[in-house]
C-alpha cells in the first residue's frame, strides 16, 4: 500500500482540476511521495530526529492499515532506537523500520503442529467474500504439487452455488470432493468427509466453510460445532484453522481475528487479493495484538496464485521496496 | 472495544471545565482525538486531514453556546461536518424515460455484487417494477449459477443465455449483455440489472471490459458495490472505478457487522457520488436506503439508536407492548405470563449483544456497549425455561409458588431452585418499580432524563 502511495510521483504531477472532489483527489495523490524521501526527512539537516517527519512516517503506516496503536508503537520504538543508535541516514532508518515490522511478523511464525495420524485437517473460515473457496482450491493444488493426497469438503451449504464453485476447483486440482445439498447441515457433510478421508488415508482434508460475519453468534456457534465434530473423529484435529482475510480489510480485521479465534480456534491467517493496491497492513496489527501468524498469501485468481508467507517479501511490498 | 469520540473528547477537555470556550490550544488535543477516532473507523488518512482542517476552522470560529459543553459543541461540529460530507440528499434512482433501465453493478471481488443484485431486484419488485437479471461473470466458477439461484429465490426473471462453449472473455461478456437487453425488452421487463465479475481496479484488461460494457449498454445507473470493512485502500479502488466508469452511486455491503464503516466517507469523498443503499444481511430483504446521519453516529461510536428504534417498530407487536405497558403501570401489575411475552418479543430483535451495541455509549446507556461482550445470552433461555415450567395458574399468580413448587419448576426447567428464586425476586422488584412509574415516580423522571440526553447527541 505504501508502495502505491509513495511509489509514484507521476500522479502528483497531474494538472490541477476544478471542483471540490477534484481537489480532494489531489490531496490524496499529494502524499504519494517516495517513502525514501520521507525517511530522509525524518532525519533532517540537523541530524536530530525530526518529530514532524516521524509523525508523517507514522501516518504512512496508518495509511497502510496498520492501525493507530500498532503504528504508534512502531514509531515510538523507532524514535528510541534512532536516538540511541545515532542513526545518520535514511537507509539505516529504513532498515530499522523494516526489521521491526519483520520482527513482529516473524515472532508469530512457528512450524505447523505435528500431525499424529493423517489426514491433516485444515478448516477455512472467514467473513463473506474474502476468498475462502478460491483459497481452498488453490491449497489443493499446492499440496498436490508436493505429491500429497488431498480431499475437499464442501461445508459451505449456505451460499448459493458455493458447492458448484468448489466443485470446479476440485476438478481443476484433481481432488476428490465430499458434498451434500445446499441447506444441509455443514457438520453432517464434514462428518462424512472426515470419515472418508480417514478411511482412504488422505494426507490432507481441506474444509471450505460458509462466510459469516463474526458478530453473528449463531453462525459462530456453528463453527464451534464443526470443530467438535472434527474432534470426535480425529482427536487432534482440526490441525489448522485458517482465517481468510481480504488484504483491503481495515481495522475491523482485528475484531474478525479476535472473534473467529474465540469461536473456531484460528491458528493462522491467509491474506488474499494482495495483487491489488492494498498491502494487508492489518496483518501486522493482528500479529502484534493477537499473536497470529500469516500462513499464505493470495496473489491472483489462477490456481497457482497462492504462496507460502514470507515476511521479507511482505514487508518489502508494504514499504514499496 | 472502541471508546467513542465523546468519551475521548471529554478527556481532552477535562481540564477546561469552567472555561467553556474553545481556543487554539485546547483544541489541539481534541483534534488529535478526533483524528484517531476517524482513523480507527477506517476513514482515509487524507480525508481525515482535510476534515480536521474544516473542523478546526469551524470550532475556532464558533460562538460559544452556553447550552452546550465544549465536548458537546465539538462533537456536534464533527457530526455535522461528516453528515455534510456524506450529503443530505437521499438516494434517488435514475430510471430511463424509455425502458429498459439498465443498472450496471461494479466492484472488487467479494464485495457482494451478486447478493446485492438480488436484493436490488427484490427492492425494485417491491416498488412495482419488473426487473430482469443477467450475470456476465464468465470468469469466476459458478458465478452465473449463483445469480440463478438468487433470482429464483426472489422469483425474479433471469436471462441465462448460452455460452455455447465460447471461451471466457470480453466478447462473450458483451454478447451475453446484448442478448439480455433484447430479452428484457421482449419479455416486457422494465429494468435490467447486470451483475459483473469482481475485478481489481489495477487490472487494465478487465477495467477495459467494464468500459466497453458501459458503452454497449449506456446504463442509467452504475453502482459501485463496496465492503463496509474496507480500510484505507477504499479511496484507491473507488477512485479508479469512478475515473473509468463515472459511477452514479455506491452500495455499502456487510453493514450488519461491527465495522465502523469509515470507508463510506472515503468513497463519497473521492467519487462525489452518493451512497444509495446499504446491505445488512444475507437475506434478500436485508437492504436499506442509506441514512448519512446514522452512519456518522456509527463512525463516531455513538450507536445506532435510529436503526434500533426502526427495527423495534418493525418486529415488535405494538398492541402487545402497549397492553403490557398498561398492565405494568396499573395497580394490577404484570404477570409472569406477560413477562415471558415481552422476553420473547425482545429476543425477536436479535441477540442482546447486538441490541446493546446499537445503544449510544454516552449518556444513560454508558457502559452498555462495553458490557455487550459479557452478556450471557443463555440467561434468557433459562429464564424462559423456568417460566415455561410453571403452570398457567402459577404464571398469573406468582404468590402461590411455594417451596415445593419451586423445586418442581427447577427440575422441569433444568435449572436450580436458586435460579428460580432469583427470577421470582427480580420479577417482584420489576413489578414494583413499574407500578412506581405509573404513579409518576423515580423511573419516569429518569426516562425523561434519558430522552433529553439523547437530544443532546447533536442529531
XYZ file of C-alpha atoms in Angstrom:
780
model
C 0.000 0.000 0.000
C 2.750 2.438 0.832
C 4.178 1.262 -2.429
C 1.472 2.927 -4.453
C 1.004 5.731 -2.014
C 4.560 6.821 -2.247
C 5.921 4.943 -5.202
C 4.655 7.132 -7.974
C 5.295 10.810 -8.428
C 3.501 10.891 -11.752
C 0.106 11.012 -10.112
C 1.053 14.067 -8.145
C 2.094 15.945 -11.256
C -1.327 15.817 -12.848
C -2.562 19.238 -13.904
C -4.854 20.756 -11.316
C -8.580 20.408 -11.983
C -11.581 22.299 -10.694
C -14.160 21.382 -8.124
C -14.311 20.119 -4.601
C -13.863 16.444 -5.284
C -11.061 17.005 -7.695
C -9.334 18.955 -5.025
C -9.800 16.005 -2.753
C -8.284 13.663 -5.264
C -5.313 15.929 -5.457
C -4.998 15.822 -1.735
C -4.864 12.065 -1.939
C -2.168 11.997 -4.565
C -0.164 14.687 -2.870
C 1.061 12.235 -0.281
C 2.386 9.880 -2.879
C 5.951 10.837 -2.279
C 8.502 8.114 -2.021
C 8.983 6.515 1.333
C 12.671 7.121 0.896
C 12.102 10.865 0.840
C 10.014 10.590 3.915
C 12.575 8.586 5.796
C 15.310 11.016 4.797
C 13.056 13.780 6.056
C 12.806 12.175 9.438
C 16.483 12.820 9.994
C 16.507 16.326 8.519
C 19.537 18.553 8.333
C 20.244 18.786 11.991
C 20.761 15.040 12.337
C 18.398 15.145 15.254
C 15.292 13.061 14.822
C 12.681 15.318 13.298
C 9.403 14.861 15.139
C 7.226 16.149 12.314
C 8.814 13.746 9.907
C 8.365 10.848 12.314
C 4.742 11.743 12.612
C 4.467 11.744 8.838
C 6.011 8.295 8.794
C 3.511 7.182 11.383
C 0.741 8.487 9.162
C 2.034 6.484 6.235
C 1.926 3.326 8.334
C -1.641 4.168 9.271
C -2.374 4.670 5.581
C -1.333 1.038 5.164
C -3.995 -0.140 7.636
C -1.581 -0.924 10.472
C -3.892 0.976 12.764
C -3.251 3.813 15.175
C -1.962 1.678 18.062
C 0.424 -0.515 16.096
C 1.760 2.379 14.049
C 2.228 4.421 17.205
C 4.178 1.688 18.922
C 6.396 1.052 15.923
C 7.214 4.726 15.562
C 7.842 5.003 19.294
C 10.405 2.208 19.105
C 11.900 3.707 16.013
C 12.335 7.057 17.733
C 14.077 5.419 20.689
C 16.407 3.389 18.593
C 17.133 6.181 16.168
C 18.248 8.320 19.093
C 20.190 5.609 20.855
C 21.945 4.246 17.842
C 22.807 7.587 16.321
C 21.189 6.813 13.032
C 22.641 9.077 10.408
C 20.826 8.405 7.199
C 17.561 7.320 5.740
C 18.810 3.965 4.564
C 19.682 2.998 8.127
C 16.339 4.193 9.417
C 14.556 2.258 6.739
C 16.455 -0.897 7.631
C 15.447 -0.336 11.225
C 11.786 0.101 10.315
C 11.842 -2.972 8.138
C 13.497 -5.002 10.854
C 10.811 -4.003 13.307
C 7.947 -4.897 11.006
C 9.602 -8.181 10.167
C 10.147 -8.996 13.825
C 6.501 -8.509 14.650
C 5.563 -10.976 11.922
C 8.396 -13.459 12.465
C 7.765 -13.747 16.183
C 4.483 -15.426 15.386
C 5.809 -17.758 12.724
C 6.007 -21.273 14.085
C 6.089 -24.637 12.419
C 2.644 -26.138 11.856
C 1.510 -28.561 14.513
C 2.746 -32.091 14.114
C 0.054 -34.396 12.831
C -0.320 -37.694 14.674
C -2.352 -39.505 12.037
C -3.453 -38.431 8.612
C -5.428 -36.641 7.392
C -4.253 -33.229 8.463
C -7.483 -31.293 8.685
C -7.428 -27.665 7.541
C -10.536 -25.602 8.106
C -11.058 -22.395 6.149
C -13.064 -19.708 7.939
C -13.753 -16.013 7.471
C -16.265 -13.286 6.727
C -18.160 -13.239 3.439
C -16.321 -12.600 0.209
C -12.730 -12.901 1.369
C -11.881 -15.789 -0.921
C -12.280 -18.944 1.153
C -13.463 -21.124 -1.716
C -10.795 -19.888 -4.111
C -8.117 -20.360 -1.467
C -9.366 -23.867 -0.695
C -8.992 -24.736 -4.365
C -5.525 -23.236 -4.569
C -4.447 -25.059 -1.407
C -5.423 -28.372 -3.011
C -3.185 -27.649 -5.952
C -0.423 -26.514 -3.605
C -0.422 -29.812 -1.699
C -0.911 -31.895 -4.824
C 2.219 -30.338 -6.233
C 4.096 -31.599 -3.184
C 2.894 -35.081 -4.081
C 0.351 -35.221 -1.262
C -3.131 -36.677 -1.473
C -5.913 -34.251 -0.703
C -9.666 -34.332 -0.176
C -12.051 -31.380 -0.228
C -15.121 -30.905 1.927
C -17.834 -28.548 0.662
C -19.124 -27.388 4.038
C -20.490 -24.102 2.730
C -24.017 -25.357 2.359
C -25.471 -21.868 2.717
C -24.379 -19.581 -0.088
C -25.985 -20.062 -3.474
C -23.786 -22.128 -5.815
C -20.913 -22.349 -3.347
C -20.784 -26.120 -3.813
C -20.715 -25.804 -7.600
C -17.926 -23.260 -7.290
C -15.791 -25.548 -5.145
C -16.551 -28.428 -7.485
C -14.855 -26.566 -10.331
C -11.775 -26.161 -8.144
C -11.833 -29.844 -7.209
C -11.810 -30.705 -10.912
C -9.054 -28.232 -11.670
C -6.820 -29.640 -8.969
C -7.847 -33.248 -9.497
C -9.010 -33.662 -5.915
C -11.964 -35.651 -4.683
C -14.731 -33.626 -3.031
C -17.336 -34.639 -0.465
C -20.523 -32.643 -0.737
C -24.153 -32.509 0.198
C -27.045 -30.306 -0.866
C -27.467 -26.593 -0.328
C -29.154 -26.104 3.018
C -27.778 -29.304 4.548
C -26.111 -29.329 7.967
C -22.449 -28.462 7.403
C -21.409 -30.660 10.321
C -23.021 -33.647 8.624
C -21.046 -33.106 5.420
C -17.947 -32.615 7.482
C -18.594 -35.870 9.326
C -18.771 -37.759 6.034
C -15.650 -36.064 4.707
C -13.691 -36.825 7.886
C -14.587 -40.481 7.738
C -13.914 -40.756 4.023
C -10.551 -39.025 4.178
C -9.535 -41.096 7.172
C -10.625 -44.364 5.550
C -8.809 -43.544 2.348
C -5.693 -42.347 4.148
C -5.564 -38.913 2.528
C -2.778 -36.599 3.649
C -4.992 -33.524 3.830
C -8.654 -32.694 4.251
C -9.496 -29.117 3.340
C -12.808 -27.872 4.686
C -14.419 -24.885 2.969
C -16.961 -23.235 5.280
C -19.612 -20.604 4.629
C -18.648 -16.962 5.009
C -20.109 -15.432 8.141
C -19.815 -12.161 9.950
C -18.070 -12.601 13.272
C -20.896 -10.746 15.006
C -23.490 -13.431 14.225
C -23.258 -15.574 17.321
C -25.489 -18.327 15.946
C -23.281 -18.795 12.924
C -20.159 -18.671 15.044
C -21.595 -21.422 17.238
C -21.982 -23.476 14.089
C -18.219 -23.261 13.569
C -17.671 -24.438 17.104
C -19.948 -27.361 16.446
C -17.956 -28.251 13.342
C -14.802 -28.195 15.380
C -16.301 -30.547 17.926
C -17.493 -32.855 15.157
C -13.953 -32.940 13.844
C -12.503 -33.749 17.244
C -14.867 -36.643 17.700
C -13.397 -38.407 14.698
C -9.828 -37.139 14.755
C -8.993 -36.049 18.304
C -6.153 -33.657 17.485
C -7.967 -32.058 14.534
C -8.560 -29.521 13.087
C -4.802 -29.065 12.849
C -5.063 -25.718 11.154
C -7.909 -23.238 11.190
C -7.085 -20.586 8.629
C -8.810 -17.242 8.771
C -9.051 -15.990 5.204
C -8.834 -12.222 5.139
C -9.072 -9.738 2.315
C -5.969 -7.536 2.103
C -8.204 -4.481 1.765
C -9.603 -5.061 5.254
C -9.300 -2.147 7.625
C -9.307 -2.009 11.408
C -12.262 -4.374 11.635
C -9.794 -7.127 10.774
C -8.662 -7.178 14.392
C -12.155 -7.825 15.622
C -12.609 -10.508 12.965
C -9.446 -12.261 14.070
C -10.391 -11.952 17.720
C -13.883 -13.402 17.411
C -13.018 -16.122 14.917
C -10.210 -17.216 17.199
C -12.614 -17.410 20.118
C -15.193 -19.424 18.221
C -13.110 -21.521 15.885
C -9.588 -21.505 17.313
C -7.853 -19.782 14.408
C -4.229 -20.872 14.006
C -3.202 -18.632 11.130
C -4.159 -16.051 8.538
C -4.385 -16.242 4.763
C -4.177 -12.791 3.219
C -5.917 -12.693 -0.131
C -6.108 -10.253 -3.057
C -2.603 -8.929 -2.467
C -2.335 -8.348 -6.212
C -4.347 -5.152 -5.778
C -3.092 -1.921 -4.264
C -3.882 -2.887 -0.678
C -0.912 -4.482 1.013
C -2.561 -6.042 4.043
C -1.023 -3.935 6.810
C -3.732 -5.189 9.160
C -1.806 -8.489 9.320
C 0.889 -6.697 11.295
C -1.648 -5.392 13.791
C -3.095 -8.889 14.071
C 0.325 -10.457 14.612
C 1.147 -7.891 17.279
C -2.115 -7.925 19.176
C -3.420 -11.435 18.675
C -0.210 -13.369 18.085
C -1.438 -14.990 14.915
C 0.942 -15.861 12.088
C 0.274 -15.302 8.404
C 0.478 -18.655 6.637
C -0.270 -17.975 2.986
C -0.926 -15.099 0.661
C -3.215 -14.980 -2.386
C -1.980 -13.015 -5.371
C -4.417 -13.721 -8.180
C -7.246 -15.837 -9.493
C -5.167 -18.585 -11.080
C -4.723 -21.934 -9.363
C -1.059 -21.357 -8.557
C -1.586 -17.838 -7.214
C -1.149 -18.912 -3.601
C 2.211 -18.520 -1.903
C 3.572 -19.526 1.471
C 4.051 -16.403 3.555
C 7.436 -14.744 3.528
C 7.831 -11.819 5.912
C 10.759 -10.375 3.950
C 8.830 -10.089 0.705
C 5.704 -8.955 2.533
C 7.417 -6.085 4.325
C 9.246 -5.087 1.154
C 5.967 -4.852 -0.659
C 4.441 -2.913 2.212
C 7.279 -0.419 2.183
C 7.411 -0.302 -1.580
C 10.970 -1.544 -1.878
C -13.642 -2.355 22.388
C -13.642 1.105 20.947
C -14.125 4.102 23.053
C -16.404 6.596 21.444
C -15.471 10.047 20.387
C -17.458 11.802 23.105
C -15.585 9.946 25.807
C -12.282 10.811 24.231
C -13.213 14.434 23.855
C -14.414 14.557 27.414
C -10.937 13.529 28.441
C -9.357 16.055 26.131
C -11.480 18.837 27.539
C -11.284 17.620 31.116
C -9.074 20.459 32.133
C -11.118 23.253 30.808
C -14.300 22.866 32.723
C -15.500 26.243 33.712
C -13.540 27.926 30.973
C -16.136 26.848 28.492
C -14.512 28.301 25.429
C -12.671 26.692 22.623
C -9.226 28.067 21.964
C -6.406 27.130 19.620
C -4.521 25.414 22.432
C -7.228 23.336 23.960
C -8.428 22.273 20.528
C -5.099 20.616 19.788
C -5.689 17.565 21.878
C -9.333 17.391 20.899
C -8.376 17.428 17.233
C -5.882 14.658 17.832
C -8.623 12.555 19.426
C -10.942 13.248 16.531
C -8.245 12.224 14.102
C -7.598 8.963 15.920
C -11.313 8.197 16.116
C -11.734 8.727 12.395
C -8.643 6.695 11.543
C -9.769 3.838 13.764
C -13.035 3.903 11.868
C -11.064 3.429 8.615
C -11.690 6.870 7.205
C -8.936 7.535 4.699
C -5.963 9.418 6.090
C -6.147 12.256 3.591
C -9.864 12.615 4.006
C -9.221 12.824 7.735
C -6.628 15.558 7.245
C -8.998 17.644 5.216
C -11.858 17.077 7.654
C -9.699 18.044 10.604
C -8.883 21.336 8.903
C -12.571 22.078 8.382
C -13.384 21.121 11.937
C -10.610 23.303 13.332
C -11.844 26.328 11.409
C -15.453 25.742 12.389
C -14.664 25.131 16.034
C -12.491 28.210 16.453
C -14.853 30.460 14.591
C -17.788 29.243 16.602
C -19.595 31.387 19.083
C -19.717 29.837 22.481
C -23.059 28.239 23.024
C -23.973 28.423 26.635
C -26.271 25.437 26.372
C -23.560 23.052 25.282
C -20.339 21.959 26.905
C -17.199 22.241 24.772
C -17.336 18.486 24.236
C -20.892 18.578 23.030
C -20.150 21.539 20.856
C -17.188 19.893 19.170
C -18.998 16.585 18.766
C -21.799 18.471 17.078
C -19.376 20.169 14.711
C -17.726 16.865 13.840
C -21.077 15.180 13.403
C -22.449 17.926 11.173
C -19.277 18.079 9.135
C -19.389 14.345 8.428
C -23.080 14.421 7.590
C -22.435 17.322 5.239
C -19.680 15.368 3.547
C -21.911 12.377 3.021
C -24.593 14.614 1.566
C -28.072 15.114 2.821
C -29.665 14.120 -0.452
C -31.467 10.850 -0.060
C -30.575 8.475 -2.792
C -32.579 8.911 -5.908
C -32.679 6.293 -8.548
C -32.474 7.177 -12.229
C -34.878 5.407 -14.491
C -34.738 5.569 -18.266
C -37.531 7.511 -19.973
C -37.870 4.563 -22.302
C -37.407 1.121 -20.761
C -35.415 -0.831 -20.092
C -33.468 0.997 -17.458
C -30.040 -0.605 -17.233
C -28.172 -0.906 -13.935
C -24.558 -1.981 -14.065
C -23.026 -3.454 -10.925
C -19.297 -2.927 -10.426
C -16.792 -3.686 -7.717
C -13.871 -5.675 -6.391
C -14.009 -9.416 -5.833
C -16.045 -10.493 -2.858
C -17.659 -7.127 -2.206
C -21.100 -8.676 -2.598
C -22.213 -7.794 -6.121
C -24.235 -10.930 -6.767
C -26.035 -10.847 -3.432
C -26.691 -7.120 -3.892
C -28.011 -7.702 -7.413
C -30.639 -9.993 -5.941
C -31.514 -7.553 -3.167
C -31.810 -4.672 -5.589
C -34.110 -6.743 -7.784
C -36.298 -7.566 -4.781
C -36.365 -3.872 -3.827
C -37.399 -2.903 -7.361
C -40.059 -5.598 -7.407
C -41.472 -4.205 -4.185
C -41.637 -0.827 -5.901
C -43.739 -2.344 -8.666
C -41.039 -2.714 -11.280
C -40.249 -5.741 -13.380
C -36.522 -6.365 -13.267
C -34.555 -8.872 -15.294
C -31.199 -10.115 -14.094
C -28.181 -11.229 -16.020
C -24.742 -12.296 -14.891
C -21.875 -11.576 -17.249
C -19.356 -13.011 -14.792
C -17.942 -15.671 -17.064
C -14.737 -15.892 -15.060
C -15.473 -16.990 -11.503
C -16.526 -20.628 -11.246
C -20.289 -20.983 -10.697
C -20.857 -17.223 -10.534
C -23.657 -17.340 -13.108
C -25.126 -20.345 -11.336
C -25.115 -18.332 -8.106
C -27.148 -15.493 -9.604
C -29.600 -18.009 -10.996
C -30.210 -19.445 -7.538
C -30.568 -15.926 -6.120
C -33.011 -14.906 -8.868
C -35.132 -17.999 -8.342
C -35.301 -17.398 -4.627
C -36.884 -13.975 -5.172
C -38.850 -15.096 -8.232
C -37.123 -12.584 -10.482
C -36.597 -13.174 -14.164
C -33.100 -14.042 -15.238
C -31.515 -14.214 -18.652
C -29.314 -17.272 -18.503
C -28.015 -17.241 -22.049
C -25.784 -19.883 -23.504
C -22.025 -19.613 -23.536
C -22.030 -22.112 -26.425
C -18.571 -23.201 -25.430
C -17.208 -19.748 -26.170
C -14.087 -19.031 -24.122
C -14.400 -16.681 -21.173
C -13.527 -13.179 -22.305
C -14.875 -9.767 -23.196
C -16.567 -10.846 -26.488
C -18.651 -13.394 -24.582
C -19.448 -10.831 -21.884
C -20.629 -8.349 -24.489
C -22.714 -10.920 -26.290
C -24.488 -12.010 -23.113
C -25.167 -8.400 -22.123
C -26.587 -7.551 -25.536
C -28.790 -10.631 -25.600
C -30.037 -9.916 -22.098
C -31.137 -6.423 -23.018
C -33.005 -7.712 -26.061
C -34.616 -10.370 -23.909
C -35.638 -7.791 -21.311
C -37.400 -5.725 -23.979
C -39.068 -8.757 -25.500
C -40.379 -10.084 -22.244
C -41.645 -6.720 -21.043
C -39.138 -6.176 -18.237
C -38.557 -2.515 -17.475
C -35.200 -2.851 -15.686
C -32.102 -4.887 -16.477
C -29.560 -5.443 -13.712
C -26.191 -6.571 -14.988
C -24.048 -8.431 -12.459
C -20.396 -8.338 -13.469
C -17.272 -10.203 -12.427
C -15.349 -8.803 -9.497
C -12.174 -7.152 -10.674
C -9.226 -5.263 -9.315
C -9.020 -1.606 -10.264
C -5.447 -2.214 -11.414
C -6.473 -4.921 -13.871
C -6.303 -2.995 -17.135
C -7.899 -5.642 -19.276
C -10.920 -6.182 -17.061
C -11.360 -2.451 -16.462
C -11.435 -2.019 -20.238
C -14.153 -4.624 -20.317
C -16.219 -2.564 -17.836
C -15.789 0.498 -20.028
C -16.929 -1.479 -23.062
C -19.979 -2.722 -21.185
C -20.814 0.847 -20.309
C -20.585 1.948 -23.946
C -22.640 -1.009 -25.068
C -25.432 -0.700 -22.534
C -25.497 3.046 -21.772
C -26.670 2.269 -18.220
C -28.691 4.778 -16.197
C -27.012 3.623 -13.018
C -23.511 2.308 -12.430
C -23.361 1.185 -8.823
C -20.091 0.559 -7.051
C -20.512 -2.235 -4.533
C -18.070 -1.845 -1.656
C -17.417 -3.798 1.517
C -18.014 -1.762 4.701
C -14.963 -3.387 6.254
C -12.595 -1.886 3.686
C -9.680 0.062 5.084
C -7.500 2.817 3.717
C -7.394 1.328 0.232
C -11.064 2.155 -0.367
C -10.208 5.509 -1.923
C -7.908 3.971 -4.472
C -10.300 1.396 -5.860
C -13.286 3.755 -5.790
C -11.270 6.480 -7.462
C -10.124 4.189 -10.255
C -13.597 2.748 -10.873
C -15.037 6.248 -10.911
C -12.420 7.529 -13.330
C -13.079 4.728 -15.758
C -16.844 4.474 -15.453
C -18.274 7.648 -13.902
C -20.172 5.844 -11.150
C -23.646 7.060 -10.235
C -23.835 5.625 -6.752
C -22.460 3.296 -4.135
C -23.842 0.314 -2.238
C -22.108 -0.386 1.053
C -22.368 -4.050 1.987
C -21.919 -6.142 5.131
C -23.155 -3.336 7.329
C -24.623 -5.903 9.707
C -21.146 -6.495 11.063
C -19.377 -4.274 13.555
C -17.147 -2.378 11.136
C -17.319 1.336 11.750
C -17.756 1.931 8.024
C -15.412 4.871 7.590
C -14.961 3.680 4.008
C -18.308 5.347 3.326
C -16.752 8.760 3.925
C -13.680 7.914 1.899
C -15.616 6.646 -1.093
C -18.076 9.520 -1.032
C -15.238 11.978 -0.782
C -13.258 10.595 -3.659
C -16.129 9.880 -6.058
C -18.590 12.591 -5.062
C -21.343 10.051 -5.648
C -23.995 9.291 -3.077
C -24.158 6.069 -1.125
C -27.591 4.880 -2.116
C -28.076 1.651 -0.240
C -26.582 -0.489 2.473
C -26.637 -4.265 2.712
C -27.428 -5.535 6.189
C -27.554 -9.317 5.912
C -27.670 -12.276 3.613
C -31.417 -12.406 3.079
C -32.908 -10.702 0.004
C -34.701 -8.072 2.092
C -31.659 -7.105 4.149
C -31.272 -3.975 2.084
C -31.958 -0.410 3.177
C -31.773 3.128 1.925
C -28.698 4.899 3.219
C -29.015 7.480 6.009
C -25.931 9.687 6.384
C -26.609 10.663 9.995
C -26.852 7.067 11.104
C -23.531 6.004 9.706
C -21.931 9.126 11.129
C -23.146 8.131 14.592
C -21.700 4.705 13.950
C -18.348 6.029 12.752
C -18.136 8.195 15.861
C -19.142 5.271 18.047
C -22.406 6.795 19.134
C -24.537 3.803 18.499
C -27.283 3.423 16.039
C -30.363 4.142 18.027
C -32.441 5.072 14.996
C -31.892 1.653 13.449
C -32.733 0.062 16.764
C -35.975 2.001 17.023
C -36.896 1.186 13.436
C -36.143 -2.445 13.947
C -38.202 -2.471 17.094
C -41.117 -0.876 15.302
C -40.889 -3.435 12.536
C -40.594 -6.551 14.646
C -42.414 -5.842 17.835
C -46.103 -6.353 18.232
C -47.182 -2.867 19.128
C -50.523 -3.886 20.558
C -48.919 -6.398 22.878
C -46.353 -3.889 24.056
C -48.995 -1.298 24.809
C -51.044 -3.869 26.614
C -48.010 -4.772 28.668
C -47.268 -1.158 29.495
C -50.874 -0.555 30.555
C -50.853 -3.588 32.827
C -47.402 -2.934 34.201
C -48.186 0.636 35.110
C -51.615 -0.081 36.534
C -52.270 -1.292 40.050
C -52.540 -4.928 38.993
C -49.016 -5.184 37.735
C -47.869 -7.596 35.042
C -47.884 -11.358 35.360
C -45.074 -13.771 34.643
C -47.044 -14.705 31.554
C -46.817 -11.092 30.334
C -43.176 -11.045 31.255
C -42.475 -14.066 29.095
C -44.292 -12.442 26.168
C -42.080 -9.383 26.472
C -38.992 -11.535 26.704
C -39.908 -13.313 23.510
C -40.544 -10.025 21.764
C -37.178 -8.637 22.735
C -35.451 -11.762 21.551
C -37.064 -11.286 18.160
C -34.945 -8.158 17.804
C -31.840 -10.278 17.648
C -29.183 -11.118 20.147
C -28.996 -8.917 23.178
C -25.367 -8.257 22.349
C -26.309 -6.683 19.054
C -29.043 -4.628 20.650
C -26.671 -3.304 23.270
C -24.112 -2.456 20.660
C -26.617 -0.231 18.929
C -27.016 1.900 22.022
C -25.016 5.095 22.247
C -22.085 4.692 24.577
C -22.572 8.006 26.319
C -25.361 9.321 28.449
C -27.822 6.983 30.080
C -26.548 3.914 28.272
C -22.953 4.485 29.240
C -21.061 1.246 29.507
C -23.738 -0.813 27.794
C -21.717 -1.287 24.619
C -18.766 -2.480 26.609
C -20.941 -4.826 28.602
C -22.348 -6.357 25.449
C -19.451 -8.770 25.183
C -20.089 -10.154 28.623
C -23.782 -10.753 28.192
C -24.821 -14.299 28.790
C -27.381 -14.958 26.060
C -28.187 -18.261 27.694
C -29.649 -16.407 30.656
C -32.664 -15.529 28.535
C -33.226 -19.120 27.573
C -33.014 -20.215 31.194
C -35.491 -17.567 32.334
C -37.872 -18.595 29.596
C -37.443 -22.258 30.500
C -38.246 -21.508 34.125
C -41.446 -19.685 33.222
C -42.359 -22.423 30.763
C -42.152 -24.955 33.564
C -44.768 -23.143 35.600
C -48.461 -23.899 35.373
C -50.672 -21.154 33.876
C -52.051 -20.604 37.343
C -48.586 -20.016 38.758
C -47.685 -17.650 35.931
C -50.679 -15.483 36.637
C -50.323 -15.568 40.375
C -46.725 -15.792 41.469
C -47.598 -15.695 45.142
C -48.746 -19.294 45.153
C -45.305 -20.564 44.108
C -44.289 -22.353 47.281
C -41.070 -24.151 48.096
C -42.195 -27.471 46.695
C -43.466 -25.767 43.559
C -40.109 -24.056 43.153
C -38.374 -27.407 43.352
C -40.670 -28.840 40.688
C -40.118 -25.795 38.436
C -36.360 -26.048 38.852
C -36.411 -29.721 37.923
C -38.714 -29.134 34.999
C -36.579 -26.369 33.552
C -33.219 -27.974 34.215
C -32.200 -25.100 36.494
C -31.715 -24.795 40.220
C -34.007 -23.610 42.986
C -31.657 -20.655 43.452
C -32.209 -19.578 39.900
C -35.960 -19.859 40.289
C -35.761 -17.828 43.476
C -33.649 -15.221 41.787
C -36.067 -14.874 38.907
C -39.031 -14.515 41.232
C -37.214 -11.907 43.273
C -36.272 -9.902 40.193
C -39.775 -10.202 38.865
C -41.226 -8.857 42.100
C -38.801 -5.927 42.057
C -39.578 -5.070 38.465
C -43.280 -5.209 39.117
C -42.928 -2.830 41.984
C -40.698 -0.479 40.006
C -43.131 -0.271 37.098
C -46.015 0.443 39.416
C -43.981 3.274 40.849
C -43.567 4.692 37.359
C -47.297 4.591 36.884
C -47.575 6.962 39.796
C -45.015 9.307 38.305
C -42.135 8.105 40.417
C -38.389 7.981 40.028
C -38.191 5.951 36.890
C -40.313 8.298 34.904
C -38.073 11.193 35.735
C -35.138 9.080 34.729
C -36.781 8.177 31.465
C -37.341 11.851 30.762
C -33.716 12.480 31.514
C -32.737 9.807 29.025
C -34.764 11.440 26.288
C -33.316 14.866 26.829
C -29.871 13.287 26.980
C -30.444 11.788 23.565
C -31.442 15.112 22.104
C -28.123 16.456 23.193
C -26.364 13.986 20.927
C -26.389 16.512 18.130
C -28.747 14.579 15.950
